[in-house]
Coordinates of C-alpha atoms and ligand atoms in Angstrom, one line a residue:
M1 CA 3.2 -11.1 -6.7
C2 CA 5.7 -9.0 -8.6
G3 CA 4.6 -6.6 -11.3
I4 CA 6.0 -6.5 -14.8
V5 CA 5.6 -3.8 -17.4
G6 CA 6.9 -3.2 -21.0
Y7 CA 6.8 -0.5 -23.6
I8 CA 7.6 -0.3 -27.3
G9 CA 6.7 2.6 -29.5
T10 CA 7.9 5.8 -31.1
Q11 CA 8.0 8.1 -28.0
P12 CA 11.6 8.3 -26.5
A13 CA 10.0 8.2 -23.1
A14 CA 10.2 4.5 -22.2
S15 CA 11.8 5.1 -18.8
E16 CA 9.0 7.5 -17.7
I17 CA 6.3 5.2 -19.0
L18 CA 7.8 2.2 -17.2
L19 CA 8.2 4.0 -13.9
A20 CA 4.7 5.3 -14.1
G21 CA 3.5 1.7 -14.8
L22 CA 5.5 0.3 -11.9
Q23 CA 4.0 2.9 -9.6
K24 CA 0.5 1.5 -10.5
L25 CA 1.8 -2.1 -9.9
E26 CA 3.7 -1.4 -6.7
Y27 CA 0.9 -3.0 -4.8
R28 CA 2.0 -6.4 -6.2
G29 CA 5.4 -6.2 -4.5
Y30 CA 7.9 -3.6 -3.3
D31 CA 11.1 -5.4 -2.2
S32 CA 13.1 -4.0 -5.2
A33 CA 12.5 -2.5 -8.6
G34 CA 14.3 -2.1 -11.9
I35 CA 14.0 -1.2 -15.5
A36 CA 16.0 -2.0 -18.7
T37 CA 15.8 0.1 -21.8
I38 CA 17.5 0.0 -25.2
S39 CA 19.0 3.1 -26.8
E40 CA 21.7 3.6 -29.3
G41 CA 22.1 -0.1 -29.7
E42 CA 22.9 -0.7 -26.0
L43 CA 21.0 -2.3 -23.2
H44 CA 20.8 -0.1 -20.1
C45 CA 19.7 -1.6 -16.8
I46 CA 19.0 0.3 -13.5
R47 CA 17.9 -1.5 -10.4
A48 CA 17.4 -0.5 -6.8
K49 CA 16.6 -2.3 -3.5
G50 CA 13.5 -1.3 -1.6
K51 CA 10.6 0.8 -2.8
L52 CA 10.1 2.3 -6.2
H53 CA 11.2 5.8 -5.1
N54 CA 14.8 4.5 -4.7
L55 CA 14.7 3.4 -8.4
Q56 CA 13.1 6.7 -9.4
E57 CA 15.9 8.6 -7.8
K58 CA 18.5 6.5 -9.7
V59 CA 16.7 6.9 -13.0
A60 CA 16.4 10.6 -12.6
S61 CA 20.1 11.0 -12.3
W62 CA 20.8 8.7 -15.3
N63 CA 18.1 8.8 -17.9
R64 CA 18.6 8.1 -21.7
P65 CA 15.9 8.5 -24.3
A66 CA 14.6 5.1 -25.3
S67 CA 11.5 3.8 -27.1
L68 CA 11.7 0.2 -25.8
G69 CA 12.0 -1.1 -22.3
I70 CA 10.8 -3.4 -19.5
G71 CA 10.3 -2.9 -15.8
H72 CA 9.7 -4.9 -12.6
T73 CA 8.6 -4.5 -9.0
R74 CA 9.6 -7.5 -6.9
W75 CA 8.0 -9.6 -4.2
A76 CA 10.9 -11.8 -3.2
T77 CA 10.6 -15.5 -3.6
H78 CA 14.1 -16.9 -4.5
G79 CA 16.8 -14.7 -3.1
K80 CA 16.9 -11.9 -0.6
P81 CA 15.5 -8.5 -1.5
E82 CA 18.9 -7.1 -2.5
E83 CA 19.8 -5.1 -5.6
Y84 CA 21.7 -8.1 -7.2
N85 CA 18.5 -10.1 -7.1
A86 CA 16.4 -7.3 -8.5
H87 CA 15.0 -7.7 -12.0
P88 CA 15.6 -7.2 -14.9
H89 CA 18.1 -10.1 -15.1
R90 CA 20.5 -10.3 -18.0
D91 CA 22.4 -12.9 -20.0
T92 CA 26.2 -13.2 -19.8
S93 CA 26.7 -10.7 -22.6
E94 CA 24.4 -8.2 -20.8
R95 CA 22.6 -7.5 -24.2
L96 CA 19.4 -9.3 -23.3
A97 CA 17.1 -8.6 -20.3
V98 CA 14.1 -10.4 -18.8
V99 CA 11.6 -9.6 -16.1
Q100 CA 9.4 -12.3 -14.6
N101 CA 6.4 -12.7 -12.3
G102 CA 6.1 -16.2 -11.0
I103 CA 8.3 -19.1 -10.0
I104 CA 10.5 -21.3 -12.3
E105 CA 10.4 -24.6 -10.5
N106 CA 13.2 -26.4 -12.5
Y107 CA 15.6 -23.5 -12.3
R108 CA 18.3 -25.5 -10.5
E109 CA 18.6 -28.1 -13.3
L110 CA 18.6 -25.4 -15.9
R111 CA 21.2 -23.4 -14.1
E112 CA 23.5 -26.4 -13.9
Q113 CA 23.1 -27.1 -17.6
L114 CA 23.7 -23.5 -18.5
R115 CA 26.8 -23.3 -16.3
H116 CA 28.3 -26.2 -18.2
H117 CA 27.6 -24.2 -21.4
G118 CA 29.7 -21.3 -20.0
H119 CA 27.0 -19.0 -18.6
T120 CA 27.8 -16.9 -15.5
F121 CA 25.1 -16.3 -12.9
R122 CA 25.1 -13.3 -10.7
S123 CA 21.9 -13.6 -8.6
D124 CA 20.2 -16.1 -6.3
T125 CA 17.0 -16.0 -8.3
D126 CA 15.1 -18.5 -10.3
T127 CA 14.5 -15.9 -13.0
E128 CA 18.1 -15.5 -14.0
V129 CA 18.0 -18.8 -15.9
I130 CA 15.6 -17.3 -18.5
P131 CA 17.9 -14.7 -20.1
H132 CA 20.7 -17.3 -20.2
L133 CA 18.4 -19.9 -21.7
I134 CA 17.3 -17.6 -24.4
A135 CA 20.8 -16.4 -25.2
D136 CA 21.9 -20.1 -25.3
G137 CA 19.5 -20.9 -28.0
L138 CA 19.8 -17.8 -30.1
P139 CA 23.0 -18.4 -32.1
R140 CA 21.7 -21.8 -33.2
I141 CA 18.3 -20.4 -34.3
Q142 CA 20.1 -17.5 -36.1
A143 CA 22.4 -20.0 -37.8
E144 CA 19.5 -22.2 -38.9
G145 CA 18.1 -19.1 -40.6
L146 CA 14.5 -17.9 -40.5
Q147 CA 11.9 -20.4 -41.4
A148 CA 8.5 -19.3 -42.6
H149 CA 6.8 -19.8 -39.3
H150 CA 9.5 -18.0 -37.3
P151 CA 8.7 -14.3 -37.6
S152 CA 11.9 -13.5 -35.7
P153 CA 14.9 -15.3 -34.1
L154 CA 14.3 -13.6 -30.8
L155 CA 10.6 -14.8 -30.7
E156 CA 11.7 -18.3 -31.6
A157 CA 14.5 -18.3 -29.0
V158 CA 12.0 -17.2 -26.3
R159 CA 9.5 -19.7 -27.5
Q160 CA 12.0 -22.5 -27.2
A161 CA 13.1 -21.3 -23.8
V162 CA 9.6 -21.1 -22.3
C163 CA 8.9 -24.6 -23.5
Q164 CA 11.7 -25.7 -21.2
L165 CA 10.4 -23.8 -18.1
Q166 CA 8.3 -25.5 -15.5
G167 CA 6.2 -23.5 -13.1
A168 CA 4.0 -20.4 -13.3
F169 CA 5.3 -17.4 -15.0
A170 CA 4.8 -14.2 -17.1
I171 CA 7.8 -12.8 -18.7
A172 CA 8.9 -9.8 -20.9
V173 CA 12.1 -9.9 -22.9
I174 CA 14.2 -7.3 -24.8
S175 CA 17.5 -7.5 -26.6
A176 CA 19.9 -4.8 -27.8
D177 CA 20.4 -7.0 -30.9
F178 CA 16.6 -6.8 -31.7
P179 CA 15.8 -3.1 -30.9
D180 CA 12.3 -3.3 -32.5
E181 CA 10.9 -6.2 -30.6
L182 CA 9.4 -6.8 -27.2
I183 CA 8.6 -10.5 -26.6
V184 CA 6.2 -11.6 -23.8
A185 CA 4.9 -14.9 -22.7
R186 CA 2.3 -16.2 -20.1
Q187 CA 1.9 -19.5 -18.3
Q188 CA -0.4 -19.4 -15.2
A189 CA 0.5 -15.8 -14.2
P190 CA -1.3 -12.7 -15.5
L191 CA -0.2 -10.6 -18.4
V192 CA -2.2 -8.0 -20.3
L193 CA -1.3 -6.2 -23.6
G194 CA -2.3 -2.6 -24.2
F195 CA -2.8 -1.2 -27.7
G196 CA -2.0 2.5 -28.2
Q197 CA -1.4 4.7 -31.3
G198 CA 1.9 3.4 -32.7
E199 CA 2.8 2.1 -29.3
F200 CA 2.2 -1.1 -27.4
F201 CA 2.4 -2.0 -23.8
C202 CA 2.4 -5.1 -21.5
A203 CA 1.7 -5.3 -17.8
S204 CA 0.7 -7.7 -15.0
D205 CA -2.4 -5.7 -14.4
T206 CA -4.5 -3.1 -16.2
P207 CA -4.0 -0.1 -13.9
A208 CA -0.5 0.3 -15.5
L209 CA -2.1 0.6 -18.9
I210 CA -5.2 2.8 -18.5
P211 CA -3.3 6.2 -18.5
Y212 CA -2.3 5.2 -22.1
T213 CA -5.1 3.0 -23.5
R214 CA -8.2 1.2 -22.7
A215 CA -7.8 -1.3 -25.6
I216 CA -6.5 -4.3 -23.9
L217 CA -5.8 -8.0 -24.7
P218 CA -5.2 -10.5 -21.8
L219 CA -2.9 -13.3 -22.9
D220 CA -4.0 -16.8 -22.1
N221 CA -1.8 -19.6 -20.6
G222 CA 0.6 -21.0 -23.1
E223 CA 0.7 -17.9 -25.3
I224 CA 3.6 -15.8 -26.5
A225 CA 3.4 -12.4 -28.2
R226 CA 5.7 -10.3 -30.3
L227 CA 5.2 -6.5 -29.9
T228 CA 6.8 -4.2 -32.4
P229 CA 6.2 -0.4 -33.1
T230 CA 3.8 -1.5 -35.9
G231 CA 1.7 -4.2 -34.2
V232 CA 1.2 -7.3 -32.1
E233 CA 1.3 -11.0 -33.1
V234 CA 0.2 -13.7 -30.8
F235 CA 1.3 -17.4 -31.0
S236 CA 0.9 -20.5 -28.9
F237 CA 3.9 -22.1 -27.2
E238 CA 3.7 -24.7 -30.0
G239 CA 4.4 -21.8 -32.5
N240 CA 0.9 -21.6 -34.0
R241 CA -0.5 -18.2 -34.7
V242 CA -3.5 -17.2 -32.5
R243 CA -6.1 -14.7 -33.6
K244 CA -7.3 -12.5 -30.8
T245 CA -9.1 -9.2 -30.7
P246 CA -8.5 -6.5 -28.1
R247 CA -11.4 -5.4 -26.0
T248 CA -12.2 -2.0 -24.4
L249 CA -11.9 -1.6 -20.7
N250 CA -14.7 0.2 -19.0
W251 CA -12.5 2.1 -16.6
N252 CA -11.5 5.5 -15.7
P253 CA -8.0 6.5 -14.5
V254 CA -9.4 8.3 -11.5
M255 CA -10.4 4.9 -10.0
V256 CA -6.8 4.2 -9.3
E257 CA -6.0 7.6 -7.6
K258 CA -6.4 8.4 -3.8
Q259 CA -8.8 11.3 -4.5
G260 CA -7.8 13.2 -1.4
F261 CA -7.7 10.3 1.1
K262 CA -4.5 9.7 3.0
H263 CA -4.4 6.1 2.0
F264 CA -6.1 3.9 -0.6
M265 CA -7.4 1.7 2.3
L266 CA -9.3 4.5 3.8
K267 CA -10.7 5.6 0.4
E268 CA -11.8 2.0 -0.2
I269 CA -13.5 1.8 3.2
Y270 CA -15.4 4.9 2.3
E271 CA -16.4 3.4 -1.1
Q272 CA -18.3 0.6 0.6
P273 CA -21.8 2.1 0.7
G274 CA -21.5 2.9 -3.1
V275 CA -20.2 -0.6 -3.8
V276 CA -23.1 -2.3 -2.0
R277 CA -25.6 0.0 -3.7
T278 CA -24.2 -0.7 -7.2
C279 CA -24.1 -4.4 -6.6
L280 CA -27.7 -4.5 -5.4
E281 CA -28.9 -2.3 -8.2
Q282 CA -27.2 -4.6 -10.7
Y283 CA -28.8 -7.8 -9.5
L284 CA -32.1 -7.0 -7.6
N285 CA -35.4 -6.7 -9.4
G286 CA -36.5 -3.3 -8.1
D287 CA -40.2 -3.9 -8.5
W288 CA -40.3 -7.4 -6.9
Q289 CA -43.2 -8.2 -4.5
P290 CA -44.1 -11.4 -2.8
G291 CA -46.3 -13.5 -5.0
M292 CA -44.6 -12.5 -8.3
A293 CA -43.6 -15.4 -10.5
D294 CA -39.9 -14.6 -11.0
S295 CA -37.0 -14.5 -8.5
P296 CA -36.2 -11.1 -7.1
I297 CA -32.6 -11.7 -8.0
H298 CA -31.1 -12.0 -11.5
L299 CA -27.5 -13.2 -11.3
G300 CA -27.3 -14.0 -15.0
L301 CA -26.8 -17.7 -14.4
P302 CA -28.1 -20.4 -16.8
T303 CA -31.7 -21.4 -16.0
D304 CA -30.7 -25.0 -15.1
F305 CA -27.7 -23.9 -13.0
Y306 CA -29.3 -24.9 -9.7
N307 CA -31.0 -28.1 -10.9
N308 CA -30.5 -31.1 -8.6
L309 CA -27.9 -29.2 -6.6
E310 CA -27.1 -31.1 -3.4
Q311 CA -24.1 -29.3 -2.0
V312 CA -21.7 -26.4 -2.4
Q313 CA -17.9 -26.3 -1.9
I314 CA -16.1 -23.0 -1.7
V315 CA -12.4 -22.5 -2.4
A316 CA -10.6 -19.2 -1.5
C317 CA -7.7 -17.7 0.4
G318 CA -7.3 -15.0 3.1
T319 CA -10.1 -12.5 3.3
S320 CA -12.0 -14.2 0.5
W321 CA -12.0 -17.4 2.6
H322 CA -13.6 -15.4 5.4
A323 CA -16.3 -14.2 2.9
G324 CA -16.7 -17.9 2.0
L325 CA -17.4 -18.7 5.7
V326 CA -20.2 -16.1 5.7
G327 CA -21.4 -17.7 2.4
K328 CA -21.5 -21.1 4.1
Y329 CA -23.7 -19.8 6.9
L330 CA -26.1 -18.3 4.4
L331 CA -26.2 -21.2 2.0
E332 CA -26.8 -23.7 4.8
Q333 CA -29.1 -21.6 7.0
V334 CA -31.0 -19.7 4.3
A335 CA -30.9 -22.0 1.3
G336 CA -30.5 -25.4 3.1
L337 CA -27.5 -26.5 1.1
P338 CA -24.7 -28.3 2.9
T339 CA -21.5 -26.3 2.2
T340 CA -17.8 -26.7 2.9
V341 CA -15.3 -23.8 2.8
N342 CA -11.8 -24.8 1.9
Y343 CA -8.4 -23.1 1.9
A344 CA -7.6 -23.3 -1.8
S345 CA -4.0 -24.1 -1.0
E346 CA -5.0 -27.1 1.0
F347 CA -7.8 -28.3 -1.2
R348 CA -5.7 -28.5 -4.4
Y349 CA -3.6 -31.2 -2.8
A350 CA -6.3 -32.9 -0.7
P351 CA -9.6 -32.4 -2.4
T352 CA -12.9 -33.6 -0.9
P353 CA -14.0 -36.9 -2.6
L354 CA -16.1 -36.3 -5.6
R355 CA -19.8 -36.0 -5.0
P356 CA -22.3 -35.5 -7.9
N357 CA -24.4 -32.3 -8.1
T358 CA -21.9 -30.2 -6.4
L359 CA -21.4 -26.5 -7.1
T360 CA -17.8 -25.3 -6.6
I361 CA -17.4 -21.6 -5.9
G362 CA -14.1 -19.8 -6.2
V363 CA -13.9 -16.4 -4.4
T364 CA -11.1 -14.0 -5.2
Q365 CA -10.8 -10.2 -5.4
S366 CA -7.8 -10.3 -7.7
G367 CA -9.1 -13.1 -9.9
E368 CA -5.4 -14.2 -10.0
T369 CA -4.7 -16.0 -6.8
A370 CA -2.6 -19.0 -7.9
D371 CA -4.0 -21.4 -5.3
T372 CA -7.6 -20.5 -6.0
L373 CA -7.2 -20.8 -9.7
A374 CA -5.4 -24.1 -9.4
A375 CA -8.1 -25.5 -7.1
L376 CA -10.8 -24.5 -9.6
E377 CA -8.9 -25.8 -12.6
M378 CA -8.6 -29.1 -10.8
E379 CA -12.3 -29.2 -10.1
G380 CA -13.0 -28.4 -13.7
T381 CA -11.3 -31.6 -14.7
R382 CA -12.3 -33.9 -11.8
H383 CA -15.3 -35.8 -13.1
S384 CA -16.6 -39.2 -12.3
E385 CA -17.9 -41.4 -15.1
G386 CA -21.6 -40.9 -15.9
A387 CA -21.9 -37.9 -13.6
P388 CA -23.0 -34.5 -15.0
P389 CA -20.1 -32.1 -15.8
P390 CA -18.7 -30.1 -12.8
R391 CA -20.5 -26.8 -12.0
L392 CA -18.1 -23.9 -11.4
L393 CA -18.8 -20.3 -10.3
G394 CA -16.5 -17.5 -9.6
I395 CA -17.1 -14.5 -7.4
T396 CA -14.8 -11.5 -8.2
N397 CA -14.6 -7.8 -8.7
R398 CA -12.2 -8.3 -11.7
P399 CA -14.3 -9.9 -14.4
E400 CA -11.4 -9.4 -16.9
S401 CA -9.1 -11.5 -14.7
S402 CA -7.8 -15.1 -15.3
L403 CA -10.6 -16.4 -13.1
S404 CA -13.2 -15.5 -15.7
R405 CA -11.3 -17.4 -18.4
L406 CA -11.2 -20.4 -16.1
V407 CA -14.8 -20.7 -14.9
P408 CA -17.9 -20.4 -17.2
Q409 CA -20.0 -18.4 -14.7
I410 CA -19.0 -15.3 -12.8
I411 CA -20.8 -13.1 -10.4
D412 CA -19.1 -9.7 -10.9
T413 CA -19.4 -7.9 -7.5
H414 CA -18.9 -4.5 -9.2
A415 CA -16.5 -3.3 -6.5
G416 CA -13.9 -2.2 -9.1
I417 CA -10.2 -2.5 -8.5
E418 CA -8.8 -2.4 -5.0
I419 CA -5.3 -1.0 -4.5
G420 CA -4.8 -1.2 -0.7
V421 CA -3.2 -4.5 0.1
A422 CA -5.7 -5.1 2.9
A423 CA -9.0 -6.1 1.3
T424 CA -12.0 -4.0 2.5
K425 CA -14.5 -3.0 -0.1
T426 CA -14.0 -6.2 -2.1
F427 CA -14.8 -8.3 1.0
V428 CA -18.0 -6.5 1.6
A429 CA -18.9 -6.9 -2.1
Q430 CA -18.1 -10.6 -1.9
L431 CA -20.5 -10.8 1.0
V432 CA -23.2 -9.1 -1.0
A433 CA -22.7 -11.6 -3.8
F434 CA -23.2 -14.5 -1.3
Y435 CA -26.4 -12.9 0.1
L436 CA -27.8 -12.6 -3.4
L437 CA -26.8 -16.1 -4.3
A438 CA -28.2 -17.6 -1.1
L439 CA -31.5 -15.6 -1.5
D440 CA -31.8 -16.6 -5.1
L441 CA -31.3 -20.3 -4.1
A442 CA -33.8 -19.9 -1.3
Y443 CA -36.3 -18.6 -3.8
T444 CA -35.7 -21.5 -6.2
R445 CA -35.6 -24.1 -3.4
Q446 CA -38.5 -22.5 -1.5
T447 CA -36.6 -22.6 1.7
L448 CA -37.9 -19.1 2.6
T449 CA -41.4 -17.8 2.3
P450 CA -41.9 -14.9 -0.2
E451 CA -42.5 -12.6 2.8
Q452 CA -39.3 -13.6 4.5
L453 CA -37.4 -13.1 1.3
H454 CA -39.0 -9.7 0.9
T455 CA -38.0 -8.6 4.4
L456 CA -34.4 -9.6 3.9
I457 CA -34.3 -7.9 0.5
E458 CA -35.7 -4.7 2.1
G459 CA -33.0 -5.1 4.8
L460 CA -30.3 -5.3 2.1
R461 CA -31.6 -2.1 0.5
Q462 CA -31.1 -0.2 3.7
L463 CA -27.5 -1.2 4.0
P464 CA -25.8 1.5 1.9
A465 CA -27.4 4.2 4.1
E466 CA -26.5 2.3 7.3
L467 CA -22.9 2.0 6.1
E468 CA -22.8 5.7 5.5
L469 CA -24.1 6.3 9.0
I470 CA -21.3 4.2 10.5
L471 CA -18.7 6.0 8.5
E472 CA -20.1 9.5 9.4
S473 CA -20.6 8.8 13.0
Q474 CA -17.7 6.6 13.9
E475 CA -14.5 7.5 12.1
R476 CA -13.4 10.3 14.4
Y477 CA -14.2 8.3 17.4
V478 CA -12.4 5.2 16.2
E479 CA -9.4 7.4 15.3
T480 CA -9.2 8.6 18.9
L481 CA -9.8 5.2 20.4
A482 CA -7.1 3.8 18.3
H483 CA -4.5 5.9 20.1
D484 CA -5.0 3.7 23.2
F485 CA -3.7 0.7 21.3
V486 CA -0.6 2.0 19.5
D487 CA 1.6 0.0 21.9
T488 CA -0.6 -3.0 22.3
Q489 CA 1.0 -6.4 21.4
D490 CA -2.0 -8.8 21.3
F491 CA -5.6 -8.5 20.5
I492 CA -8.4 -11.1 20.6
F493 CA -11.5 -10.8 18.4
L494 CA -14.6 -12.8 19.3
G495 CA -17.7 -13.6 17.3
R496 CA -20.3 -16.3 17.0
G497 CA -22.5 -17.7 14.3
I498 CA -22.6 -15.5 11.2
N499 CA -20.3 -13.0 12.9
F500 CA -17.5 -15.5 13.7
P501 CA -15.9 -14.9 10.2
I502 CA -16.1 -11.2 10.9
A503 CA -14.0 -11.8 14.1
L504 CA -11.4 -13.6 11.9
E505 CA -11.5 -10.8 9.4
G506 CA -11.1 -8.1 12.1
A507 CA -8.0 -10.0 13.4
L508 CA -6.5 -10.4 9.9
K509 CA -6.9 -6.7 9.1
L510 CA -5.2 -5.7 12.3
K511 CA -2.3 -8.2 11.8
E512 CA -1.8 -7.3 8.2
I513 CA -1.4 -3.6 8.5
S514 CA -0.4 -2.9 12.1
Y515 CA 1.8 -6.0 12.7
I516 CA 0.0 -6.5 16.1
H517 CA -0.6 -10.1 16.9
A518 CA -4.4 -10.8 16.8
E519 CA -6.5 -13.9 16.9
G520 CA -10.1 -14.3 15.8
Y521 CA -12.0 -16.9 17.8
P522 CA -15.5 -18.3 18.1
A523 CA -16.6 -16.7 21.4
G524 CA -17.8 -20.0 22.8
E525 CA -14.4 -21.6 22.2
M526 CA -12.5 -19.1 24.4
K527 CA -13.0 -21.2 27.5
H528 CA -11.4 -24.2 25.9
G529 CA -7.9 -22.7 25.8
P530 CA -7.3 -19.1 24.6
I531 CA -8.8 -17.7 27.7
A532 CA -5.4 -18.5 29.3
L533 CA -3.9 -15.6 27.1
L534 CA -6.1 -12.9 28.7
D535 CA -4.9 -10.3 31.2
A536 CA -5.2 -6.5 31.4
K537 CA -2.8 -6.1 28.5
V538 CA -4.9 -8.0 26.0
P539 CA -7.9 -6.1 24.6
V540 CA -10.9 -8.2 23.5
V541 CA -13.2 -7.1 20.7
A542 CA -16.5 -8.9 20.8
I543 CA -19.2 -8.7 18.1
A544 CA -22.5 -8.9 19.8
M545 CA -25.5 -8.5 17.6
P546 CA -29.0 -9.3 18.8
G547 CA -30.3 -12.6 17.5
T548 CA -29.6 -16.3 18.1
V549 CA -26.3 -15.9 20.0
F550 CA -26.5 -12.3 21.5
E551 CA -26.8 -13.4 25.2
K552 CA -24.1 -16.1 24.7
V553 CA -21.6 -13.6 23.3
L554 CA -22.3 -11.2 26.1
S555 CA -21.6 -14.0 28.6
N556 CA -18.4 -14.9 26.8
A557 CA -17.4 -11.2 27.0
Q558 CA -18.1 -11.2 30.7
E559 CA -15.8 -14.2 31.1
A560 CA -13.0 -12.2 29.4
K561 CA -13.8 -9.1 31.6
A562 CA -13.5 -11.3 34.7
R563 CA -9.8 -11.9 33.6
D564 CA -9.2 -8.1 33.5
A565 CA -9.3 -7.8 29.7
L566 CA -10.4 -4.4 28.2
L567 CA -13.6 -5.1 26.4
I568 CA -14.6 -3.4 23.1
G569 CA -18.0 -4.2 21.7
V570 CA -19.3 -4.1 18.2
T571 CA -23.0 -3.9 19.1
P572 CA -26.2 -1.9 18.3
M573 CA -26.3 1.7 19.5
D574 CA -29.3 1.2 21.7
E575 CA -28.5 -2.1 23.5
Q576 CA -28.4 -1.3 27.2
E577 CA -27.1 -4.6 28.4
A578 CA -24.3 -4.5 25.9
A579 CA -23.5 -0.9 26.8
E580 CA -23.1 -2.0 30.4
T581 CA -20.9 -5.0 29.5
F582 CA -18.3 -3.2 27.3
D583 CA -15.6 -0.7 28.3
A584 CA -15.7 0.9 24.8
L585 CA -18.4 0.7 22.1
L586 CA -18.1 0.5 18.3
P587 CA -21.8 1.0 17.7
V588 CA -23.6 -0.1 14.5
P589 CA -27.3 0.3 13.5
H590 CA -29.8 -2.3 14.6
V591 CA -30.2 -4.8 11.8
D592 CA -31.4 -8.4 11.3
E593 CA -28.6 -10.6 12.6
L594 CA -28.4 -12.4 9.3
L595 CA -27.4 -9.1 7.5
S596 CA -25.2 -7.8 10.3
P597 CA -21.8 -8.9 9.0
L598 CA -22.1 -6.3 6.3
L599 CA -22.1 -3.7 9.0
T600 CA -20.0 -5.2 11.8
V601 CA -16.9 -5.5 9.7
V602 CA -16.7 -1.8 9.1
P603 CA -15.7 -0.6 12.6
L604 CA -13.1 -3.3 12.7
Q605 CA -11.6 -2.1 9.4
L606 CA -11.5 1.4 10.8
L607 CA -9.9 0.3 14.0
A608 CA -7.2 -1.6 12.2
Y609 CA -6.6 1.3 9.8
H610 CA -6.3 3.9 12.5
I611 CA -4.1 1.8 14.8
A612 CA -1.7 1.2 11.9
A613 CA -1.8 4.9 10.8
H614 CA -1.0 6.0 14.4
R615 CA 1.9 3.6 14.4
G616 CA 3.2 5.4 11.3
L617 CA 3.1 2.2 9.2
D618 CA 2.7 1.9 5.5
V619 CA -1.0 1.0 5.5
D620 CA -1.4 0.4 1.7
Q621 CA 1.8 -1.6 1.3
P622 CA 2.4 -3.6 4.5
R623 CA 5.7 -5.5 4.8
N624 CA 6.0 -8.9 3.2
L625 CA 2.6 -8.8 1.6
A626 CA 1.3 -8.4 -2.0
K627 CA -2.1 -7.7 -3.4
S628 CA -2.2 -10.4 -5.9
V629 CA -0.6 -13.7 -4.8
T630 CA 0.2 -15.4 -8.1
V631 CA 2.7 -17.9 -6.6
E632 CA 2.0 -21.0 -4.6
Ligands
M6R1 O1 -7.2 -11.9 -4.5 P1 -7.8 -12.9 -3.5 O2 -9.0 -12.5 -2.9 O3 -7.8 -14.3 -4.0 O4 -6.7 -12.9 -2.4 C1 -6.7 -13.7 -1.3 C2 -5.8 -13.3 -0.2 O5 -4.5 -13.2 -0.6 C3 -6.2 -11.9 0.3 O6 -7.5 -11.9 0.8 C4 -5.3 -11.5 1.5 O7 -5.5 -12.2 2.6 C5 -5.5 -10.0 1.7 N1 -4.3 -9.3 1.9 C6 -6.5 -9.7 2.8 O8 -6.6 -8.4 3.2

């Protein structure tokens, strides 16, 4: 939530660089935006309510050359999305400015103290205490004089200020009195530094940096850095110097462009066959045949990782939690491992009692979700006496994120960065990771025969082509069908077994981007209550794939039809009985039921996308949402 960016260098183009960076970070929040720059010894701050283009227009009519500045795009937490609450926030003298991503939990106490010291507040935000706190300490630090371990008074004032802050935050600070310094700090919120030629950057996420550099350095919790036109120094919050080396990001700037698609979401839906192909190529042994000694899957986990494993617990939020539900089905039904799936936000305050030999899996596309990271951090420290150390695994497409610094083992899904706020390709990639994990465990635990394993792996290999077929054959049709639902107010999505989480995911996609009320339900549970909602105005989407619950889902669909609901079926192209049951079909290729979620989700993504697009909504940046939820 919220995106911050900073620039210091020799180019007098700070405003342009900051605005370009904010554009790449707008997915993190878009309630307001602002920049502050320093030129000719003065601090200049421009802010605007609403989306970034409002700020761009203001900056265009008032631009000053500057080589130092900070910027922010906001997802409102404390205070309405108004210009007076937009960042950057300044101290009383208006010579020092701060941008923040996160929440300062003790801001009320700090604000009272600072008011008694004569500071004047102009916003409702938690962030505004930070510039006042820094400004409050600066005169004393300057009067004390520089000590050997204080490279600069501004750095020391920021360091002392952050030590008083409680909560999760990443900040960037500039001052007109220190025109050659950009100070940044991180505590439980992402912050990455970028190294250019005689110029340095900071940002909440790497897309803002890659047009300028691929040499990046993620800060860790409790670190503060001083950026000058000649270099970067990193310290701990205790003031000790930290030696860190930048690494090179293996990315290409085109990955964060729309490449001719109307929206990032549609582009990302179309990337799914390639994402599945890449992930399978990465982890499957291409020559594997039943009878071979090794596992067909190589996830790069330590050899003893599965030893004595008795159960799995998954922590995640939103769409990643839905992926976890599919994971549970696979781990239990394929690998025979009892598995729980927990909302990370609930788990962190009410964890399952400790059980030995448990694998905890955190699933997150951003690798930055505060609740998921906190739940994993807690599991890393919860440890009963005499028991083996906790086993933690992360599943993400962002191996450079905070997640990978928190858990020792990662399955990189190779989906790359996702820009559309509604997760699509990252979800499918998380599913692939769970298939690979469950099959690898099934091989190790011998819960499947080599022949069964081989059949499923061959099925997985067919998926990219099957996904391409769905996209080629369906998109136009779904686009037309979507017209019928532009004014619909409620939708129900039904699924059973391994496709129940896909019903939840279909409903979430529709809610998020079209603002239509939608509920996902296990088809067999309809009759226990929600069936009362049905009438001719409530379409029902049912996922009916041949297998253990096919006939049951068709019966449940009939029950809805008897209440006049319009029935849409996600079902194989050649299923006569299904074709006769449903009023409209979203056909998918015939696949093993166990693999079907990887296909059935795609027509639901397309349906949500086209309904939202027909409604003229901002598909990539839906209201009130942010791509990366770094607050509780
Ligand atoms: O980055 P994460 O996967 O941890 O994010 C979790 C949720 O915030 C996320 O899935 C959210 O529900 C998406 N907007 C879904 O499209």
